Amino acid sequence: MKTFLTFLVMVLLAIGFFMTSSSEAADKPIVLKLAETHPQDYPTTKGDYEFARLVKERTNGRIIVEVYHSKQLGEERAVIEQVQLGAIDMTRVSISAVSSFVRDLDAFQLPYLYRDAAHMWKVLNGPIGAEIFKKHEPFNFVGVGWFEAGSRNFYTKKQVKTVSDLKGMKIRVQQAPLMVGMVEALGAVATPLPFGEVYSALQTGVVDGAENNWPSYLSTSHYEVAKYLITDEHTRIPEITVGSKKVFDKLSKEDRAIILKAAKDAVPYQIKLWNDFEKVAEKAVREKGSVITEVTPKEKTKFMDAMKPLYDKQPAEILAVANKIRNVK
Ligand code: GTR
């Protein structure tokens, strides 16, 4: 009898132990690390936080997206490699940064491709956008969501008034073959560098200029070391949140859907912040002494014409997608 009682107590204890540990496991949230290059108060980072808030709310805290802003986890290229390996769960980057892995993205970042932001969003939210998300999977990525990033302008240490003024200038570009090709099409010397190295490259004269949107021109303080900006608006490059396929494959179908939906629902908030900050940034750099050259429509046409050799070099599949994009009305 005594042995039986001891046995019973042990069984009950064991059941108790397993119940606690399994419920503890169930209580422990799934933590997904998201890497972001921008500072905490930048519109894109705030968009990441909104995405994280929605994921937490909709999973009752079962899934937590932790945002690591300000390059805490590294520069974009290194981070993307880590996402591919599954060491970092997600990252918000420019599609340029991913395009050296997913080359099909080139069709989405060609110069003078979209008529305006509304056109770009129609493309991203439609079947063409869904298709390119699918094309991330063979490279071990999951397309999670898009964010707004406005349009990009050249800014230089010496004033550029016409497209031909760019000839021979050393221009920093993102580490992406298409961006190298774009600057070369203009007769300039492309210098691919990580984002965080651009300020000192401009300061020390390693490069004569760079290109980015108004918010980044301000937040990086590049305006201090390259005070001439020309409003040529050569590209409109969406931001993307990419996930690690290795990590996403371990999530349930339902959780994946919640995450993707949260990324979509965070977009209007991010666009609103973006549009407001774009104006603030433009005003701020003007006040801080940047010299802004407004391109005339005629000069803009010259910029567009100068990009033609870049289009001519693109593979037929890229041009086919670019044409589909142009035809979205
Ligand atoms: C910014 C973008 C960053 C980064 C950067 C760059 O506009 O938000 O993710 O790609 O440009 O030029 O490297």
GROMACS .gro file of C-alpha atoms and ligand atoms in nm:
model
  342
    1MET     CA    1   0.000   0.000   0.000
    2LYS     CA    2   0.277   0.235   0.102
    3THR     CA    3   0.463   0.162  -0.221
    4PHE     CA    4   0.146   0.220  -0.416
    5LEU     CA    5   0.092   0.558  -0.243
    6THR     CA    6   0.452   0.663  -0.309
    7PHE     CA    7   0.405   0.562  -0.673
    8LEU     CA    8   0.079   0.760  -0.694
    9VAL     CA    9   0.241   1.071  -0.544
   10MET     CA   10   0.527   1.043  -0.790
   11VAL     CA   11   0.289   1.007  -1.084
   12LEU     CA   12   0.087   1.308  -0.967
   13LEU     CA   13   0.405   1.514  -0.920
   14ALA     CA   14   0.525   1.415  -1.264
   15ILE     CA   15   0.190   1.511  -1.420
   16GLY     CA   16   0.204   1.841  -1.230
   17PHE     CA   17   0.558   1.904  -1.352
   18PHE     CA   18   0.473   1.840  -1.714
   19MET     CA   19   0.158   2.047  -1.694
   20THR     CA   20   0.347   2.346  -1.553
   21SER     CA   21   0.632   2.320  -1.796
   22SER     CA   22   0.406   2.280  -2.096
   23SER     CA   23   0.185   2.570  -1.989
   24GLU     CA   24   0.499   2.772  -1.922
   25ALA     CA   25   0.611   2.693  -2.275
   26ALA     CA   26   0.271   2.797  -2.403
   27ASP     CA   27   0.293   3.122  -2.206
   28LYS     CA   28   0.635   3.205  -2.340
   29PRO     CA   29   0.590   3.439  -2.636
   30ILE     CA   30   0.749   3.383  -2.975
   31VAL     CA   31   0.996   3.669  -3.012
   32LEU     CA   32   1.082   3.788  -3.363
   33LYS     CA   33   1.373   4.026  -3.398
   34LEU     CA   34   1.333   4.297  -3.663
   35ALA     CA   35   1.639   4.494  -3.777
   36GLU     CA   36   1.601   4.856  -3.887
   37THR     CA   37   1.874   5.090  -4.009
   38HIS     CA   38   1.701   5.418  -3.921
   39PRO     CA   39   1.683   5.592  -3.585
   40GLN     CA   40   1.395   5.538  -3.344
   41ASP     CA   41   1.194   5.846  -3.442
   42TYR     CA   42   1.221   5.800  -3.823
   43PRO     CA   43   0.885   5.738  -3.999
   44THR     CA   44   0.988   5.392  -4.117
   45THR     CA   45   1.093   5.285  -3.766
   46LYS     CA   46   0.767   5.419  -3.627
   47GLY     CA   47   0.594   5.206  -3.893
   48ASP     CA   48   0.787   4.903  -3.763
   49TYR     CA   49   0.660   4.977  -3.411
   50GLU     CA   50   0.304   5.004  -3.536
   51PHE     CA   51   0.344   4.667  -3.711
   52ALA     CA   52   0.483   4.519  -3.387
   53ARG     CA   53   0.195   4.666  -3.187
   54LEU     CA   54  -0.064   4.511  -3.418
   55VAL     CA   55   0.105   4.169  -3.408
   56LYS     CA   56   0.114   4.174  -3.029
   57GLU     CA   57  -0.247   4.290  -2.998
   58ARG     CA   58  -0.381   4.036  -3.248
   59THR     CA   59  -0.197   3.742  -3.095
   60ASN     CA   60  -0.274   3.850  -2.736
   61GLY     CA   61   0.097   3.883  -2.674
   62ARG     CA   62   0.184   3.536  -2.807
   63ILE     CA   63   0.407   3.691  -3.075
   64ILE     CA   64   0.634   3.982  -2.996
   65VAL     CA   65   0.819   4.171  -3.270
   66GLU     CA   66   1.123   4.337  -3.117
   67VAL     CA   67   1.250   4.633  -3.319
   68TYR     CA   68   1.626   4.689  -3.323
   69HIS     CA   69   1.663   5.035  -3.478
   70SER     CA   70   1.970   5.246  -3.564
   71LYS     CA   71   2.170   4.958  -3.720
   72GLN     CA   72   2.202   4.781  -3.382
   73LEU     CA   73   2.206   4.452  -3.573
   74GLY     CA   74   2.428   4.581  -3.855
   75GLU     CA   75   2.420   4.745  -4.197
   76GLU     CA   76   2.146   4.636  -4.439
   77ARG     CA   77   2.348   4.396  -4.650
   78ALA     CA   78   2.489   4.205  -4.352
   79VAL     CA   79   2.147   4.196  -4.189
   80ILE     CA   80   1.984   4.056  -4.504
   81GLU     CA   81   2.241   3.776  -4.512
   82GLN     CA   82   2.154   3.696  -4.150
   83VAL     CA   83   1.783   3.695  -4.235
   84GLN     CA   84   1.854   3.452  -4.518
   85LEU     CA   85   2.031   3.221  -4.272
   86GLY     CA   86   1.758   3.256  -4.010
   87ALA     CA   87   1.981   3.427  -3.752
   88ILE     CA   88   1.773   3.748  -3.771
   89ASP     CA   89   1.398   3.698  -3.812
   90MET     CA   90   1.299   4.007  -4.011
   91THR     CA   91   1.432   4.333  -4.143
   92ARG     CA   92   1.293   4.650  -4.290
   93VAL     CA   93   1.517   4.764  -4.576
   94SER     CA   94   1.504   4.940  -4.909
   95ILE     CA   95   1.423   4.699  -5.194
   96SER     CA   96   1.756   4.803  -5.345
   97ALA     CA   97   1.931   4.624  -5.064
   98VAL     CA   98   1.741   4.300  -5.131
   99SER     CA   99   1.774   4.331  -5.507
  100SER     CA  100   2.125   4.189  -5.516
  101PHE     CA  101   1.968   3.865  -5.383
  102VAL     CA  102   1.626   3.878  -5.550
  103ARG     CA  103   1.722   4.020  -5.890
  104ASP     CA  104   1.359   4.033  -6.004
  105LEU     CA  105   1.321   4.332  -5.773
  106ASP     CA  106   1.508   4.539  -6.032
  107ALA     CA  107   1.182   4.576  -6.222
  108PHE     CA  108   1.044   4.769  -5.922
  109GLN     CA  109   1.326   5.019  -5.884
  110LEU     CA  110   1.404   5.132  -6.238
  111PRO     CA  111   1.438   5.510  -6.270
  112TYR     CA  112   1.131   5.709  -6.371
  113LEU     CA  113   0.914   5.399  -6.356
  114TYR     CA  114   0.613   5.508  -6.150
  115ARG     CA  115   0.405   5.814  -6.236
  116ASP     CA  116   0.367   5.896  -5.868
  117ALA     CA  117   0.324   5.739  -5.523
  118ALA     CA  118  -0.037   5.639  -5.592
  119HIS     CA  119   0.074   5.446  -5.901
  120MET     CA  120   0.345   5.267  -5.703
  121TRP     CA  121   0.101   5.168  -5.428
  122LYS     CA  122  -0.149   5.036  -5.681
  123VAL     CA  123   0.126   4.813  -5.819
  124LEU     CA  124   0.250   4.696  -5.478
  125ASN     CA  125  -0.100   4.623  -5.349
  126GLY     CA  126  -0.206   4.441  -5.664
  127PRO     CA  127  -0.115   4.109  -5.831
  128ILE     CA  128   0.230   4.231  -5.944
  129GLY     CA  129   0.321   4.306  -5.582
  130ALA     CA  130   0.190   3.965  -5.467
  131GLU     CA  131   0.392   3.793  -5.739
  132ILE     CA  132   0.722   3.954  -5.637
  133PHE     CA  133   0.662   3.856  -5.274
  134LYS     CA  134   0.638   3.493  -5.392
  135LYS     CA  135   0.965   3.533  -5.580
  136HIS     CA  136   1.142   3.594  -5.248
  137GLU     CA  137   1.083   3.238  -5.125
  138PRO     CA  138   1.340   3.053  -5.339
  139PHE     CA  139   1.602   3.281  -5.179
  140ASN     CA  140   1.486   3.189  -4.829
  141PHE     CA  141   1.301   3.516  -4.774
  142VAL     CA  142   0.937   3.594  -4.710
  143GLY     CA  143   0.793   3.920  -4.840
  144VAL     CA  144   0.613   4.062  -4.538
  145GLY     CA  145   0.514   4.420  -4.620
  146TRP     CA  146   0.584   4.746  -4.802
  147PHE     CA  147   0.644   5.097  -4.674
  148GLU     CA  148   0.666   5.437  -4.842
  149ALA     CA  149   1.005   5.596  -4.911
  150GLY     CA  150   0.923   5.887  -5.141
  151SER     CA  151   1.148   5.969  -5.431
  152ARG     CA  152   1.525   6.010  -5.441
  153ASN     CA  153   1.736   6.304  -5.555
  154PHE     CA  154   2.107   6.353  -5.614
  155TYR     CA  155   2.297   6.569  -5.366
  156THR     CA  156   2.655   6.674  -5.414
  157LYS     CA  157   2.943   6.877  -5.277
  158LYS     CA  158   2.954   7.089  -5.596
  159GLN     CA  159   2.638   7.224  -5.752
  160VAL     CA  160   2.476   7.011  -6.021
  161LYS     CA  161   2.237   7.201  -6.246
  162THR     CA  162   2.208   6.968  -6.542
  163VAL     CA  163   2.239   6.595  -6.593
  164SER     CA  164   2.570   6.646  -6.772
  165ASP     CA  165   2.717   6.811  -6.459
  166LEU     CA  166   2.712   6.464  -6.301
  167LYS     CA  167   2.962   6.329  -6.554
  168GLY     CA  168   3.278   6.202  -6.390
  169MET     CA  169   3.150   6.266  -6.036
  170LYS     CA  170   3.192   5.989  -5.779
  171ILE     CA  171   2.846   5.909  -5.650
  172ARG     CA  172   2.766   5.677  -5.362
  173VAL     CA  173   2.496   5.425  -5.442
  174GLN     CA  174   2.331   5.146  -5.245
  175GLN     CA  175   2.502   4.808  -5.278
  176ALA     CA  176   2.289   4.696  -5.572
  177PRO     CA  177   2.392   4.627  -5.932
  178LEU     CA  178   2.101   4.826  -6.074
  179MET     CA  179   2.201   5.136  -5.879
  180VAL     CA  180   2.558   5.105  -6.004
  181GLY     CA  181   2.421   5.080  -6.360
  182MET     CA  182   2.197   5.381  -6.308
  183VAL     CA  183   2.477   5.613  -6.201
  184GLU     CA  184   2.703   5.479  -6.477
  185ALA     CA  185   2.431   5.555  -6.733
  186LEU     CA  186   2.467   5.919  -6.629
  187GLY     CA  187   2.841   5.909  -6.692
  188ALA     CA  188   2.923   5.927  -6.321
  189VAL     CA  189   3.141   5.688  -6.121
  190ALA     CA  190   2.931   5.464  -5.899
  191THR     CA  191   3.068   5.394  -5.551
  192PRO     CA  192   2.858   5.135  -5.364
  193LEU     CA  193   2.886   5.185  -4.988
  194PRO     CA  194   2.688   5.088  -4.677
  195PHE     CA  195   2.450   5.362  -4.563
  196GLY     CA  196   2.640   5.429  -4.241
  197GLU     CA  197   2.963   5.506  -4.427
  198VAL     CA  198   2.824   5.775  -4.653
  199TYR     CA  199   2.866   6.073  -4.419
  200SER     CA  200   3.238   6.026  -4.377
  201ALA     CA  201   3.283   5.933  -4.745
  202LEU     CA  202   3.127   6.267  -4.837
  203GLN     CA  203   3.321   6.452  -4.572
  204THR     CA  204   3.659   6.315  -4.674
  205GLY     CA  205   3.590   6.340  -5.047
  206VAL     CA  206   3.589   5.965  -5.110
  207VAL     CA  207   3.269   6.049  -5.298
  208ASP     CA  208   3.146   6.377  -5.447
  209GLY     CA  209   2.781   6.305  -5.389
  210ALA     CA  210   2.508   6.058  -5.305
  211GLU     CA  211   2.134   6.024  -5.355
  212ASN     CA  212   1.841   5.967  -5.127
  213ASN     CA  213   1.498   6.093  -5.023
  214TRP     CA  214   1.445   6.412  -4.816
  215PRO     CA  215   1.397   6.232  -4.482
  216SER     CA  216   1.725   6.039  -4.514
  217TYR     CA  217   1.913   6.346  -4.641
  218LEU     CA  218   1.813   6.519  -4.319
  219SER     CA  219   1.834   6.238  -4.066
  220THR     CA  220   2.183   6.128  -4.172
  221SER     CA  221   2.305   6.492  -4.171
  222HIS     CA  222   2.438   6.441  -4.523
  223TYR     CA  223   2.316   6.795  -4.596
  224GLU     CA  224   2.607   6.916  -4.379
  225VAL     CA  225   2.865   6.768  -4.614
  226ALA     CA  226   2.680   6.776  -4.950
  227LYS     CA  227   2.473   7.090  -4.952
  228TYR     CA  228   2.363   7.096  -5.318
  229LEU     CA  229   2.053   6.895  -5.399
  230ILE     CA  230   1.885   6.868  -5.737
  231THR     CA  231   1.519   6.768  -5.744
  232ASP     CA  232   1.552   6.522  -6.031
  233GLU     CA  233   1.342   6.255  -5.850
  234HIS     CA  234   1.516   5.977  -6.044
  235THR     CA  235   1.378   5.685  -5.848
  236ARG     CA  236   1.094   5.587  -5.622
  237ILE     CA  237   1.212   5.281  -5.431
  238PRO     CA  238   0.972   5.116  -5.191
  239GLU     CA  239   1.083   4.999  -4.850
  240ILE     CA  240   1.019   4.633  -4.777
  241THR     CA  241   1.000   4.417  -4.467
  242VAL     CA  242   1.147   4.076  -4.540
  243GLY     CA  243   1.125   3.778  -4.312
  244SER     CA  244   1.342   3.471  -4.289
  245LYS     CA  245   1.175   3.176  -4.461
  246LYS     CA  246   1.343   2.941  -4.213
  247VAL     CA  247   1.172   3.123  -3.927
  248PHE     CA  248   0.837   3.175  -4.098
  249ASP     CA  249   0.816   2.807  -4.194
  250LYS     CA  250   0.808   2.722  -3.823
  251LEU     CA  251   0.506   2.947  -3.759
  252SER     CA  252   0.150   2.823  -3.799
  253LYS     CA  253  -0.043   2.926  -4.111
  254GLU     CA  254  -0.270   3.139  -3.890
  255ASP     CA  255   0.021   3.322  -3.727
  256ARG     CA  256   0.183   3.389  -4.063
  257ALA     CA  257  -0.145   3.537  -4.183
  258ILE     CA  258  -0.174   3.758  -3.873
  259ILE     CA  259   0.180   3.889  -3.929
  260LEU     CA  260   0.124   3.964  -4.299
  261LYS     CA  261  -0.207   4.135  -4.226
  262ALA     CA  262  -0.050   4.345  -3.948
  263ALA     CA  263   0.225   4.456  -4.188
  264LYS     CA  264  -0.041   4.565  -4.438
  265ASP     CA  265  -0.249   4.743  -4.176
  266ALA     CA  266   0.052   4.941  -4.052
  267VAL     CA  267   0.097   5.098  -4.398
  268PRO     CA  268  -0.154   5.389  -4.384
  269TYR     CA  269   0.000   5.506  -4.057
  270GLN     CA  270   0.353   5.489  -4.202
  271ILE     CA  271   0.249   5.671  -4.521
  272LYS     CA  272   0.092   5.950  -4.318
  273LEU     CA  273   0.408   5.990  -4.107
  274TRP     CA  274   0.617   5.974  -4.422
  275ASN     CA  275   0.426   6.245  -4.606
  276ASP     CA  276   0.441   6.476  -4.304
  277PHE     CA  277   0.809   6.416  -4.240
  278GLU     CA  278   0.902   6.457  -4.606
  279LYS     CA  279   0.778   6.817  -4.588
  280VAL     CA  280   0.943   6.878  -4.251
  281ALA     CA  281   1.274   6.740  -4.382
  282GLU     CA  282   1.270   6.949  -4.699
  283LYS     CA  283   1.197   7.265  -4.501
  284ALA     CA  284   1.463   7.182  -4.244
  285VAL     CA  285   1.746   7.127  -4.493
  286ARG     CA  286   1.656   7.446  -4.678
  287GLU     CA  287   1.671   7.634  -4.347
  288LYS     CA  288   2.002   7.472  -4.263
  289GLY     CA  289   2.153   7.613  -4.581
  290SER     CA  290   2.113   7.345  -4.848
  291VAL     CA  291   2.102   7.490  -5.196
  292ILE     CA  292   1.816   7.330  -5.387
  293THR     CA  293   1.819   7.326  -5.766
  294GLU     CA  294   1.467   7.269  -5.895
  295VAL     CA  295   1.483   7.075  -6.221
  296THR     CA  296   1.281   7.217  -6.504
  297PRO     CA  297   1.051   6.976  -6.693
  298LYS     CA  298   1.290   7.003  -6.989
  299GLU     CA  299   1.591   6.904  -6.777
  300LYS     CA  300   1.394   6.621  -6.620
  301THR     CA  301   1.334   6.481  -6.969
  302LYS     CA  302   1.711   6.485  -7.017
  303PHE     CA  303   1.755   6.284  -6.698
  304MET     CA  304   1.496   6.036  -6.824
  305ASP     CA  305   1.663   6.009  -7.165
  306ALA     CA  306   2.000   5.953  -7.001
  307MET     CA  307   1.858   5.644  -6.827
  308LYS     CA  308   1.778   5.474  -7.157
  309PRO     CA  309   2.103   5.271  -7.176
  310LEU     CA  310   2.019   5.126  -6.834
  311TYR     CA  311   1.682   5.006  -6.962
  312ASP     CA  312   1.850   4.865  -7.274
  313LYS     CA  313   2.077   4.652  -7.057
  314GLN     CA  314   1.793   4.490  -6.862
  315PRO     CA  315   1.699   4.126  -6.925
  316ALA     CA  316   1.373   4.072  -7.113
  317GLU     CA  317   1.193   3.938  -6.798
  318ILE     CA  318   1.271   4.258  -6.606
  319LEU     CA  319   1.151   4.477  -6.891
  320ALA     CA  320   0.834   4.269  -6.922
  321VAL     CA  321   0.751   4.330  -6.555
  322ALA     CA  322   0.846   4.698  -6.585
  323ASN     CA  323   0.604   4.730  -6.878
  324LYS     CA  324   0.330   4.562  -6.678
  325ILE     CA  325   0.399   4.813  -6.400
  326ARG     CA  326   0.377   5.107  -6.639
  327ASN     CA  327   0.046   4.977  -6.771
  328VAL     CA  328  -0.117   4.978  -6.427
  329LYS     CA  329  -0.355   5.274  -6.444
  330GTR     C1  330   1.711   5.492  -4.728
  330GTR     C2  331   1.644   5.362  -4.691
  330GTR     C3  332   1.741   5.275  -4.617
  330GTR     C4  333   1.872   5.258  -4.692
  330GTR     C5  334   1.924   5.391  -4.742
  330GTR     C6  335   2.050   5.380  -4.831
  330GTR     O1  336   1.622   5.574  -4.800
  330GTR     O2  337   1.533   5.387  -4.609
  330GTR     O3  338   1.678   5.153  -4.590
  330GTR     O4  339   1.858   5.166  -4.798
  330GTR     O5  340   1.825   5.466  -4.808
  330GTR     O6  341   2.063   5.461  -4.921
  330GTR     O7  342   2.133   5.292  -4.806
   0.00000   0.00000   0.00000
